[in-house]
XYZ file of N, CA and C in Angstrom:
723
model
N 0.832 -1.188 0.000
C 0.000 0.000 0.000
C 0.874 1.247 0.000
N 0.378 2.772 0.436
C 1.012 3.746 0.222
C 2.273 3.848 1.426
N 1.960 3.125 2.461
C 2.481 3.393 3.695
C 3.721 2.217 3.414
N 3.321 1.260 2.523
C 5.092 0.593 2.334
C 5.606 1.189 1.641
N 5.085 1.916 -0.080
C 5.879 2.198 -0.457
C 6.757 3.476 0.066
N 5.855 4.368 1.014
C 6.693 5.685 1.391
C 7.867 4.905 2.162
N 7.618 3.501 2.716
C 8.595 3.023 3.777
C 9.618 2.393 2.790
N 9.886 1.919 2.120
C 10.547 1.763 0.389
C 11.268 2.316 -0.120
N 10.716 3.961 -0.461
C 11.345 4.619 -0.681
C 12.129 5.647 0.128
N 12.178 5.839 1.756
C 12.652 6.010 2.921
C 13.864 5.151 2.574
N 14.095 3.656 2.310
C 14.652 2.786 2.711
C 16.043 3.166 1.470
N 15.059 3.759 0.341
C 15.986 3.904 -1.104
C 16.877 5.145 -0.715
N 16.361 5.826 0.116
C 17.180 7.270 0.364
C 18.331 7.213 1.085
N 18.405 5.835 2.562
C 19.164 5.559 2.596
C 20.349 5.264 2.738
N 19.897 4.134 1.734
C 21.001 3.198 1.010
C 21.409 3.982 0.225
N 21.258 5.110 -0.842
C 21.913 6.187 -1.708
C 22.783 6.912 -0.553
N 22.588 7.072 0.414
C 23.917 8.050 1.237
C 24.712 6.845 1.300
N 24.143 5.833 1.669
C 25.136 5.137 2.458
C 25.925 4.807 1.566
N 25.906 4.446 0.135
C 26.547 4.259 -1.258
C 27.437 5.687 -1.485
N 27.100 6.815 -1.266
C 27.741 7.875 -1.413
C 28.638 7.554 -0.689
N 28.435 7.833 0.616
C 29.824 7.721 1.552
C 30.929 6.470 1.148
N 30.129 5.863 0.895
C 31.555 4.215 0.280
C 31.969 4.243 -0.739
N 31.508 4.970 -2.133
C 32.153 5.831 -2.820
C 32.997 6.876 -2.394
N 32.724 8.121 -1.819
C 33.687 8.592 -1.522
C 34.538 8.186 -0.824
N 34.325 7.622 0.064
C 35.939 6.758 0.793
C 36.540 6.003 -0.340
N 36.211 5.057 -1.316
C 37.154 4.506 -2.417
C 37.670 5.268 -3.034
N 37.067 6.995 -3.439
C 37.756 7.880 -4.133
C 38.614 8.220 -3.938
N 38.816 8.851 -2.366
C 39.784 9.496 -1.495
C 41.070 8.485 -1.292
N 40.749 6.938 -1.423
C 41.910 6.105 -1.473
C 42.649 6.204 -2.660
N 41.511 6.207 -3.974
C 41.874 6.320 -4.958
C 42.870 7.342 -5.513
N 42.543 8.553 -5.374
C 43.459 9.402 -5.127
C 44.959 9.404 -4.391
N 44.627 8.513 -3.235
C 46.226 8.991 -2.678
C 46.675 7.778 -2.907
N 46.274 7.053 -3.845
C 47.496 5.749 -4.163
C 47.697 6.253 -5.508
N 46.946 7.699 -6.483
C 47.537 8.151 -7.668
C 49.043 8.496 -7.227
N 48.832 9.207 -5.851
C 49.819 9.932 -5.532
C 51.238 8.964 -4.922
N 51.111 7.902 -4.287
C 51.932 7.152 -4.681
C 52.419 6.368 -5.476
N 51.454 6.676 -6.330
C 52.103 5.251 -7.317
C 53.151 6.730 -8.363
N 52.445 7.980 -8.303
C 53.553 8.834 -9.075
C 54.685 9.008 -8.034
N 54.659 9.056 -6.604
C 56.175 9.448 -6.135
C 57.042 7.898 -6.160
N 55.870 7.065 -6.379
C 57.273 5.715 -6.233
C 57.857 5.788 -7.993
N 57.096 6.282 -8.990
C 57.706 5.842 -10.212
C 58.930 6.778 -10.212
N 58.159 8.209 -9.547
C 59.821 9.130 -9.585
C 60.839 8.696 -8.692
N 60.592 7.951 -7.861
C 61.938 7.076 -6.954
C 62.665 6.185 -8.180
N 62.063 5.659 -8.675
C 62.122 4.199 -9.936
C 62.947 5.053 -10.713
N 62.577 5.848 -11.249
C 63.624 6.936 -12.248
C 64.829 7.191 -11.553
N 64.653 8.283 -10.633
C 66.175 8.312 -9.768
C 66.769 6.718 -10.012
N 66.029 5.712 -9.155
C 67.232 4.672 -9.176
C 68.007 4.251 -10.645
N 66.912 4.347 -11.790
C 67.424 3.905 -13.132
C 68.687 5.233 -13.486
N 68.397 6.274 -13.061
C 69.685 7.327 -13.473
C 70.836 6.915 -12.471
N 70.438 6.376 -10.887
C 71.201 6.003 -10.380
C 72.502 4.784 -10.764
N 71.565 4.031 -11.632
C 72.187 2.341 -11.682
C 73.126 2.794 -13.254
N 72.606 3.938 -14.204
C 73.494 4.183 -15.138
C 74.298 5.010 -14.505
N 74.835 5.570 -14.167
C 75.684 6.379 -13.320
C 77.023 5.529 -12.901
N 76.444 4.354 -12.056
C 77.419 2.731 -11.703
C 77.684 2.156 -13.025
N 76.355 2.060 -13.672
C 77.268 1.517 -15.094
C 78.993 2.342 -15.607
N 78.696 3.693 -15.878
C 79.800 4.088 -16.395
C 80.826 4.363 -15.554
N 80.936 4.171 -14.140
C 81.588 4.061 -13.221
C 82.616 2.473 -13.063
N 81.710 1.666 -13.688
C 82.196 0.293 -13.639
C 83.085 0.500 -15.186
N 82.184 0.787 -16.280
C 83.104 0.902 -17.310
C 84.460 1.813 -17.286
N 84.582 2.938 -16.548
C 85.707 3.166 -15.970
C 86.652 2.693 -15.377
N 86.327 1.695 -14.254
C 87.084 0.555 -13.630
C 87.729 -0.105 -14.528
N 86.683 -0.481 -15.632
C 87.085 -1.795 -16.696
C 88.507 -1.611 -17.509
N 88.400 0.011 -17.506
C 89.603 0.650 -18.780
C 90.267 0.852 -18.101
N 90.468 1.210 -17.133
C 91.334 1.430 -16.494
C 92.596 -0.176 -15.979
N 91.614 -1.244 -15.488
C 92.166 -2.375 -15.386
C 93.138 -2.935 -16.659
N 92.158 -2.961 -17.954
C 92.637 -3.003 -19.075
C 93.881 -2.523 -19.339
N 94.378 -1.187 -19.000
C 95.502 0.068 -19.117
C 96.138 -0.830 -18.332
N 96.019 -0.882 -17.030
C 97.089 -0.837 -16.207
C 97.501 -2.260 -16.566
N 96.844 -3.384 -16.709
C 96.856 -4.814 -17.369
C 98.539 -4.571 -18.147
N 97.807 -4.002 -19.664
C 99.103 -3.601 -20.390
C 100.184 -3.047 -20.198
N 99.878 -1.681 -19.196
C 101.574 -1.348 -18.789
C 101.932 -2.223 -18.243
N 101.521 -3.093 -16.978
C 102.136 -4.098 -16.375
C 102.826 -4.826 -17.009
N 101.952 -5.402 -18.431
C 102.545 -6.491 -19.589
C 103.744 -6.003 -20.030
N 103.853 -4.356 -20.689
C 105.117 -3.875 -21.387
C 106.262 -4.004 -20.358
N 105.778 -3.490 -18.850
C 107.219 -3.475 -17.996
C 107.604 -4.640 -17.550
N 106.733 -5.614 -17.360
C 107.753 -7.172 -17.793
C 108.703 -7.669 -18.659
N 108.056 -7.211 -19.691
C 108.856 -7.425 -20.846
C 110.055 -6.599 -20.858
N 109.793 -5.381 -20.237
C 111.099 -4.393 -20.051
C 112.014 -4.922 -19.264
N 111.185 -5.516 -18.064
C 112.220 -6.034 -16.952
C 112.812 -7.224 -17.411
N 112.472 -8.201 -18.432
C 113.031 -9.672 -18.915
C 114.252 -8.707 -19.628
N 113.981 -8.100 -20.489
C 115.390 -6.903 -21.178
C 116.484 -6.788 -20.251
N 116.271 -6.374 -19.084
C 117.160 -5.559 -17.939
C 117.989 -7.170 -17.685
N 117.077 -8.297 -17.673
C 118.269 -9.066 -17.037
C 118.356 -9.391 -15.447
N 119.022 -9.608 -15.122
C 119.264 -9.951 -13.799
C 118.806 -8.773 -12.716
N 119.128 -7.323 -13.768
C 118.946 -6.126 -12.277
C 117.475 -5.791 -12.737
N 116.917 -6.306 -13.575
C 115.234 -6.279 -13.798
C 114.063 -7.544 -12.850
N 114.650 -8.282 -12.051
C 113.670 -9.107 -11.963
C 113.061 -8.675 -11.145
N 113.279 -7.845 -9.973
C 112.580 -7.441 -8.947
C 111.437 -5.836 -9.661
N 111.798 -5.811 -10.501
C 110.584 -4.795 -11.248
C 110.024 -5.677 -12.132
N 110.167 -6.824 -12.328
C 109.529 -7.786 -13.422
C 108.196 -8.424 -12.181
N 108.816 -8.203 -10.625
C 107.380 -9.129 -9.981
C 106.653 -7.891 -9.859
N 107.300 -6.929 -9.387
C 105.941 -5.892 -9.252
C 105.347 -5.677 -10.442
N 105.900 -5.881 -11.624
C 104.973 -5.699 -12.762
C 103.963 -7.044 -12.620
N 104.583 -8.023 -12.190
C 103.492 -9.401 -12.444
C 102.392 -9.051 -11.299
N 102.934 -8.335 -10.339
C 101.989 -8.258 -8.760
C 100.541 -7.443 -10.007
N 101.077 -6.264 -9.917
C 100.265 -5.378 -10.717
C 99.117 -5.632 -11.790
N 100.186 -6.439 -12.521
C 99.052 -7.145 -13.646
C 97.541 -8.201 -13.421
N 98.308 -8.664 -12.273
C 97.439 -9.733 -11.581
C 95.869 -8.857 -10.922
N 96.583 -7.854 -9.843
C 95.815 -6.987 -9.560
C 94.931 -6.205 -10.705
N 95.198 -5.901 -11.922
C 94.555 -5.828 -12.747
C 93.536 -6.727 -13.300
N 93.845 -8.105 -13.482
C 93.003 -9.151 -13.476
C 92.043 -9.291 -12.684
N 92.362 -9.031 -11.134
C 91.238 -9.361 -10.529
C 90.135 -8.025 -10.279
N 90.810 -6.651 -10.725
C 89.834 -5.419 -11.150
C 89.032 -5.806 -12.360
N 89.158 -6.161 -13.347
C 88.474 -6.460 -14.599
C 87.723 -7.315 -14.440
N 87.997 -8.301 -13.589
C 86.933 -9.406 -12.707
C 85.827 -8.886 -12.409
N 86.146 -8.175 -10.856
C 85.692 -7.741 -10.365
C 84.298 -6.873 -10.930
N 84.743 -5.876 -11.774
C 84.126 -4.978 -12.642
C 82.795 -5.559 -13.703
N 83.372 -7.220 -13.939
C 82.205 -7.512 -14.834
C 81.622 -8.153 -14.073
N 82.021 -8.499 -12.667
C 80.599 -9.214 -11.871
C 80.006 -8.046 -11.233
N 80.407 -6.842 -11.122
C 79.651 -5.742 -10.526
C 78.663 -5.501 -11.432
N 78.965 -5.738 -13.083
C 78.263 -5.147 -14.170
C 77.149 -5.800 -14.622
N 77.294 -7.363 -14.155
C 76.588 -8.746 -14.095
C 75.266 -8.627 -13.232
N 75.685 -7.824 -11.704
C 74.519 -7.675 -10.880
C 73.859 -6.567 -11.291
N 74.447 -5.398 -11.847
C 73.786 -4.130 -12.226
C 72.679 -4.272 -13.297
N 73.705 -5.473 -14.086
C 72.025 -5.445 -15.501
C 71.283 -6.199 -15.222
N 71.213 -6.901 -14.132
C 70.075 -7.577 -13.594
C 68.884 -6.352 -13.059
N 70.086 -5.431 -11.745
C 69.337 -5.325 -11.001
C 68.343 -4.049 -11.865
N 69.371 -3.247 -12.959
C 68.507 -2.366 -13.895
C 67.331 -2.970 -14.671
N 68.012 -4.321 -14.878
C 66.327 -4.726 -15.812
C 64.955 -4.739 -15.124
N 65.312 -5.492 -13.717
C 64.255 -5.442 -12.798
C 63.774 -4.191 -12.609
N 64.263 -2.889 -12.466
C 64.024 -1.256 -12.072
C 63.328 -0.930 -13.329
N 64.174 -1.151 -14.964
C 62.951 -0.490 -15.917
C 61.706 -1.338 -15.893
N 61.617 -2.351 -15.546
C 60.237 -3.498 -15.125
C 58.958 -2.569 -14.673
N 59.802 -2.068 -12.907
C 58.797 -1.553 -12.278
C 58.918 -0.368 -12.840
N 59.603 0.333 -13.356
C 59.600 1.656 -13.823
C 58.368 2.114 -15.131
N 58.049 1.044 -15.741
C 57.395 0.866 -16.682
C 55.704 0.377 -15.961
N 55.729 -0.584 -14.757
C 54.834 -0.767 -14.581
C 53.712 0.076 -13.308
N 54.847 0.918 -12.569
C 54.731 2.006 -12.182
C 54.051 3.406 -13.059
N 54.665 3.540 -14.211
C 54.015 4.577 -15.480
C 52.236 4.324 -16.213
N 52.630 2.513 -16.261
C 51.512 2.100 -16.240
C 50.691 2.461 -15.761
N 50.393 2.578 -13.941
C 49.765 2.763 -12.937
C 49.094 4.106 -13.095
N 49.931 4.899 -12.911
C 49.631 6.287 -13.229
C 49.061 6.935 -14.160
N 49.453 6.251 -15.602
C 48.646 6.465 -16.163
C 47.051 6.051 -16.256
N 46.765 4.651 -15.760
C 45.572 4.368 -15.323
C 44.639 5.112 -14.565
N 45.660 5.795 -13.245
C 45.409 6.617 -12.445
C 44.810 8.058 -12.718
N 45.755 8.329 -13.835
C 45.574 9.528 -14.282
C 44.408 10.951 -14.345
N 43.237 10.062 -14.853
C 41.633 10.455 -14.684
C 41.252 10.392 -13.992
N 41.662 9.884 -12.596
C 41.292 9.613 -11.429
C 39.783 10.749 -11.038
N 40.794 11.747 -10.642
C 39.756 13.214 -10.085
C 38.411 13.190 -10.976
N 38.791 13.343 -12.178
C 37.258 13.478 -13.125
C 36.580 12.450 -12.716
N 36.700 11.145 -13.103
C 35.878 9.698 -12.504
C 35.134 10.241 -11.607
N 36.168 10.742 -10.390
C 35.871 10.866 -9.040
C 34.533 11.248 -8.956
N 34.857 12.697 -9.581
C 33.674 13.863 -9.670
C 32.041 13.322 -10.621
N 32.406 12.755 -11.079
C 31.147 11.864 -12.724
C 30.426 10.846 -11.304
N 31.161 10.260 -10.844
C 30.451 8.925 -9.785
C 29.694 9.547 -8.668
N 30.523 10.798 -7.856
C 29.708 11.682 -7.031
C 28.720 12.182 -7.673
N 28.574 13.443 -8.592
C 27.716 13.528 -9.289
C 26.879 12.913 -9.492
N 26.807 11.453 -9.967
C 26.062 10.515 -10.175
C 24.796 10.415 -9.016
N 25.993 10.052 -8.200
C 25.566 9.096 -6.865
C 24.652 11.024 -6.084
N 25.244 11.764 -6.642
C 24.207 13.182 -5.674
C 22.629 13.014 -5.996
N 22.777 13.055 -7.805
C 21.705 13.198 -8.307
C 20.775 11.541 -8.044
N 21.126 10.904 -8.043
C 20.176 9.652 -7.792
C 19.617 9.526 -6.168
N 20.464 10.166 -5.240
C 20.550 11.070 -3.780
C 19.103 11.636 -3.643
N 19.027 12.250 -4.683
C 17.960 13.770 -4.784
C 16.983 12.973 -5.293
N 17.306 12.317 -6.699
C 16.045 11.663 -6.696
C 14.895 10.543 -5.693
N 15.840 9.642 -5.100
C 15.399 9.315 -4.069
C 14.840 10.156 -2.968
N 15.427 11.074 -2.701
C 14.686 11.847 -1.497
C 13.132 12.274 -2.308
N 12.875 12.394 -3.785
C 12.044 13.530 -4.157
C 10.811 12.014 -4.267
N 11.588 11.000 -4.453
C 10.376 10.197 -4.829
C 9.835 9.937 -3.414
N 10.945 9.801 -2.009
C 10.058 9.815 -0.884
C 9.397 10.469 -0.461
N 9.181 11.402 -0.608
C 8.668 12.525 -0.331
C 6.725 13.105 -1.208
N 7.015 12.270 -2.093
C 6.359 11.903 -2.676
C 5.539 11.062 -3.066
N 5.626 9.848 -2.255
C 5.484 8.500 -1.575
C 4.932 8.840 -0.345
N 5.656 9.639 0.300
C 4.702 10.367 1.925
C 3.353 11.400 1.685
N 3.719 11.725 0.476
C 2.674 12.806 0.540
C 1.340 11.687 -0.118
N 1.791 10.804 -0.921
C 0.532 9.957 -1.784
C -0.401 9.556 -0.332
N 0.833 8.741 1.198
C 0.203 8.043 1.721
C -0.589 8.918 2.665
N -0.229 10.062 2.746
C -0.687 11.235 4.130
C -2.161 11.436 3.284
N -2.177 11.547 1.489
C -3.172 11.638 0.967
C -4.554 10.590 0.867
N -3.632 9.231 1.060
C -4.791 8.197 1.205
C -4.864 7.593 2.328
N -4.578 8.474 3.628
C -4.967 8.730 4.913
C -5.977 9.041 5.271
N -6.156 10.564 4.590
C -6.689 11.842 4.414
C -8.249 10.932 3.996
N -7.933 10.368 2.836
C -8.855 10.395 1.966
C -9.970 8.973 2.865
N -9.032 8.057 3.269
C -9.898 6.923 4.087
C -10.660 7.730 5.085
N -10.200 8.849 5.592
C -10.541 9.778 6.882
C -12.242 10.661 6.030
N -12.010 10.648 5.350
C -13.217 11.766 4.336
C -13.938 10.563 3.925
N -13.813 9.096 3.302
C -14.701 8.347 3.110
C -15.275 7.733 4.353
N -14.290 7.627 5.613
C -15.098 7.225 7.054
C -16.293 8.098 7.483
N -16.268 9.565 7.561
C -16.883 10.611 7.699
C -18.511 10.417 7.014
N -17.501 10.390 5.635
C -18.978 10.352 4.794
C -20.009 9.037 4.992
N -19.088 7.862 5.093
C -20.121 6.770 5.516
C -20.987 7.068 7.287
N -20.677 7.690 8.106
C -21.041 8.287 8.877
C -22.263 8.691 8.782
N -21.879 10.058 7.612
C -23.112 11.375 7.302
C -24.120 10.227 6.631
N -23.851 9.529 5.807
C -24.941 8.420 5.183
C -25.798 7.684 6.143
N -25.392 7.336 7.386
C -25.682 6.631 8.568
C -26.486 7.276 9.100
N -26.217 8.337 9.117
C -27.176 9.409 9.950
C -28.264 9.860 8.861
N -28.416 9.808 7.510
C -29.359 10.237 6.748
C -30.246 9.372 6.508
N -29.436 7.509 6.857
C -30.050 6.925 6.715
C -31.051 6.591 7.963
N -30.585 6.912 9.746
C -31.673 6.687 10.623
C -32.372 8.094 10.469
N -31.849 8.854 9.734
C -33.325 10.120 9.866
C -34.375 9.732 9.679
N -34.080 9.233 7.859
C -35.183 8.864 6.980
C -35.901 7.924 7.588
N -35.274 6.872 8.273
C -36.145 5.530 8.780
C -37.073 6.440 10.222
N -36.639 7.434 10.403
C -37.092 8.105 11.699
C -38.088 9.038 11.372
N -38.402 9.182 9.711
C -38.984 10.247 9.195
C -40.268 8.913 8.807
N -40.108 7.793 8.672
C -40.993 6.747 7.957
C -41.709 6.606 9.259
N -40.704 6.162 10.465
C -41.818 5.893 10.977
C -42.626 6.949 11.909
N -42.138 8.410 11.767
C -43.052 9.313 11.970
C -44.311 9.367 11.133
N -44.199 9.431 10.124
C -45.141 9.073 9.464
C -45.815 8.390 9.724
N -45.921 6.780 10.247
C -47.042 6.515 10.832
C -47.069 6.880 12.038
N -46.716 7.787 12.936
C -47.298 7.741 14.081
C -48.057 8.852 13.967
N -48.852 9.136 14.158
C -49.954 10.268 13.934
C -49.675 11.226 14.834
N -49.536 10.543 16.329
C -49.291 11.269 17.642
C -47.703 12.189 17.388
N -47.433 12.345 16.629
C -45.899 12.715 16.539
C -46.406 14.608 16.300
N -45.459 15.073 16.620
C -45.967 16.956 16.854
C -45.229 17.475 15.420
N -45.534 18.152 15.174
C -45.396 18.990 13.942
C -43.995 19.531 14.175
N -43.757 20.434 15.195
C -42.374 20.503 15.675
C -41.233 19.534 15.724
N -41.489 18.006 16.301
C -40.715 17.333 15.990
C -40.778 16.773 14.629
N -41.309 16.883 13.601
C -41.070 16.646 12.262
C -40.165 17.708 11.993
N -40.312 18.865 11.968
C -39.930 19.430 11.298
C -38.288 20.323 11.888
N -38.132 19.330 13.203
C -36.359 19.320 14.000
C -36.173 18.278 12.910
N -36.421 17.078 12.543
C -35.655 16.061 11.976
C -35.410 17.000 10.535
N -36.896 17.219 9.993
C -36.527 17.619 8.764
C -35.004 18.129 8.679
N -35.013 19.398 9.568
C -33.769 20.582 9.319
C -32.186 19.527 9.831
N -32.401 18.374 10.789
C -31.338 17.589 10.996
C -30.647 17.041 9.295
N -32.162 16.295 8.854
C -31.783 15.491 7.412
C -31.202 16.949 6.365
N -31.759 18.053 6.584
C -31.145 19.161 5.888
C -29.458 19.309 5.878
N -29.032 19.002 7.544
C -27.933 19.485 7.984
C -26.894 18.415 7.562
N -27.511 17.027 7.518
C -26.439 16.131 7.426
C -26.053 15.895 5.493
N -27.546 16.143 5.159
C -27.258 16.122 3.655
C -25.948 17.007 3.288
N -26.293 18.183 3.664
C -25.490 19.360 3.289
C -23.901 19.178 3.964
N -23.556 18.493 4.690
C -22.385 17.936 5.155
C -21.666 16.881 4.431
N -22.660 16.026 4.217
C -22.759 14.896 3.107
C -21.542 15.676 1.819
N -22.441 16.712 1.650
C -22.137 17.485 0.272
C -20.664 18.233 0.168
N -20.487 18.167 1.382
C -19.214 19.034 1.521
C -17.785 18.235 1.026
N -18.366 16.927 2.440
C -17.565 15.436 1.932
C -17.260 15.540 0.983
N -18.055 15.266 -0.015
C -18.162 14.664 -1.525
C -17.505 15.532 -2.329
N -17.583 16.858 -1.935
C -16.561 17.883 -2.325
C -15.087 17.809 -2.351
N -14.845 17.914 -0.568
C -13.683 17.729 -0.400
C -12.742 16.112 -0.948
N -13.731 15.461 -1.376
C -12.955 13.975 -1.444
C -12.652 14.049 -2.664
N -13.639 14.898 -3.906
C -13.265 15.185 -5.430
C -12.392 15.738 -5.269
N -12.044 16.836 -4.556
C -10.489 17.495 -4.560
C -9.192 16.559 -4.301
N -9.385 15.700 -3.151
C -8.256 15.388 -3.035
C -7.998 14.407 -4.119
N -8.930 13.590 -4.571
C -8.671 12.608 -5.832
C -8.123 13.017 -6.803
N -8.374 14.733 -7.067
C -7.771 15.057 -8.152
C -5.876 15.307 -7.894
N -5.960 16.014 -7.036
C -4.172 15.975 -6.399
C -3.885 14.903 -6.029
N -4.333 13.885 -5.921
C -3.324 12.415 -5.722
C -3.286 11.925 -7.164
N -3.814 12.106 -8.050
C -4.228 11.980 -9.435
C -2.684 12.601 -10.612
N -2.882 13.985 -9.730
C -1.678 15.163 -10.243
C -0.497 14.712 -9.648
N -0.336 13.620 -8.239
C 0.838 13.713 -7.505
C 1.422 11.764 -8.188
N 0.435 11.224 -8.833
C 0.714 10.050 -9.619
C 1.443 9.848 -10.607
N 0.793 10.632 -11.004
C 1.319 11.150 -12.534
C 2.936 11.459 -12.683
């Protein structure tokens, strides 16, 4: 009836806030994980400028090992020349060279972990950009779903409200057809009160003619009813629609 659906649409009004608010809390998350997912990709960058930086730092090492490799090589060979007063500059050249060996080593297992650990960094660096860009529209979304969720807000409130007014109307209106079955009740013991005056002969002219002006009074009440109940039929009619 009118009194569930106003309770219905009470119920629709709500569940629309309560949907608002859990929207906006996903938004507001939404938002500040845009905002991390852009300060972690700019960390991700630093580290990738970081890890080329070690690259050419290592390739420095490398040439350098290389260099010193070879002088070591030539002053051996210088020191095998010298002879007997060369051998003790022939080991520091071998010390040296060696030490070079294990720099050039060294250098390509540093260079070994770096292009690992860079491939893994443009990975997330890329899947980080990803993010953000997903992210990107975030705010507008934001604003389109609120929006949304306001106006369906409003509509719900307008249909309850509207739903209250149908049922306050077919309140109203049971209240004006109780009345009137009433005024009928009473027109109807007049009349039976007017019949059987009629036969009583002994009945006074005066009391005929109190009932008469009673059946006058209730008709004309009757009439008012019937008035007021065409009105409201027509505005619950207008409020249907």
């Amino acid at each position: 009836d009118a009194g569930e659906a106003a309770s219905a649409s009470l119920r629709a009004v709500q569940l629309a806030g309560e949907h608002q608010v859990t929207v906006a809390t996903a938004v507001d998350r939404l938002v500040s994980a845009k905002g991390i997912v852009a300060e972690s990709s700019a960390q991700f960058g630093d580290l990738q400028q970081g890890a080329r930086r070690i690259t050419e730092f290592i390739q420095v090492i490398r040439d350098l090992a290389d260099q010193t490799n070879l002088l070591a090589l030539n002053a051996g060979i210088e020191a095998a020349r010298a002879g007997e007063e060369g051998k003790g500059f022939a080991v520091v050249a071998e010390e040296i060279r060696r030490l070079a060996a294990q720099s050039a080593r060294a250098s390509e297992d540093a260079n070994t972990i770096l292009t690992g650990f860079a491939s893994q960094t443009d990975r997330a660096t890329r899947q980080m950009e990803r993010g953000r860009d997903m992210l990107g529209d975030v705010e507008s979304l934001a604003a389109s779903a609120m929006k949304a969720l306001a106006t369906i807000l409003e509509a719900s409130q307008s249909a309850a409200d509207w739903s209250r007014r149908i049922a306050e109307g077919a309140h109203e209106q049971e209240r004006f057809v109780g009345a009137a079955r009433d005024r009928a009740g009473r027109i109807d013991e007049i009349s039976r009160r007017n019949r059987d005056g009629s036969d009583e002969v002994s009945r006074s002219a005066a009391e005929q003619a109190g009932a008469l002006q009673e059946l006058e009074l209730a008709t004309r009440e009757l009439r008012e009813l019937a008035t007021r109940l065409a009105d409201l039929t027509r505005r619950l009619t207008r409020i249907e629609r």
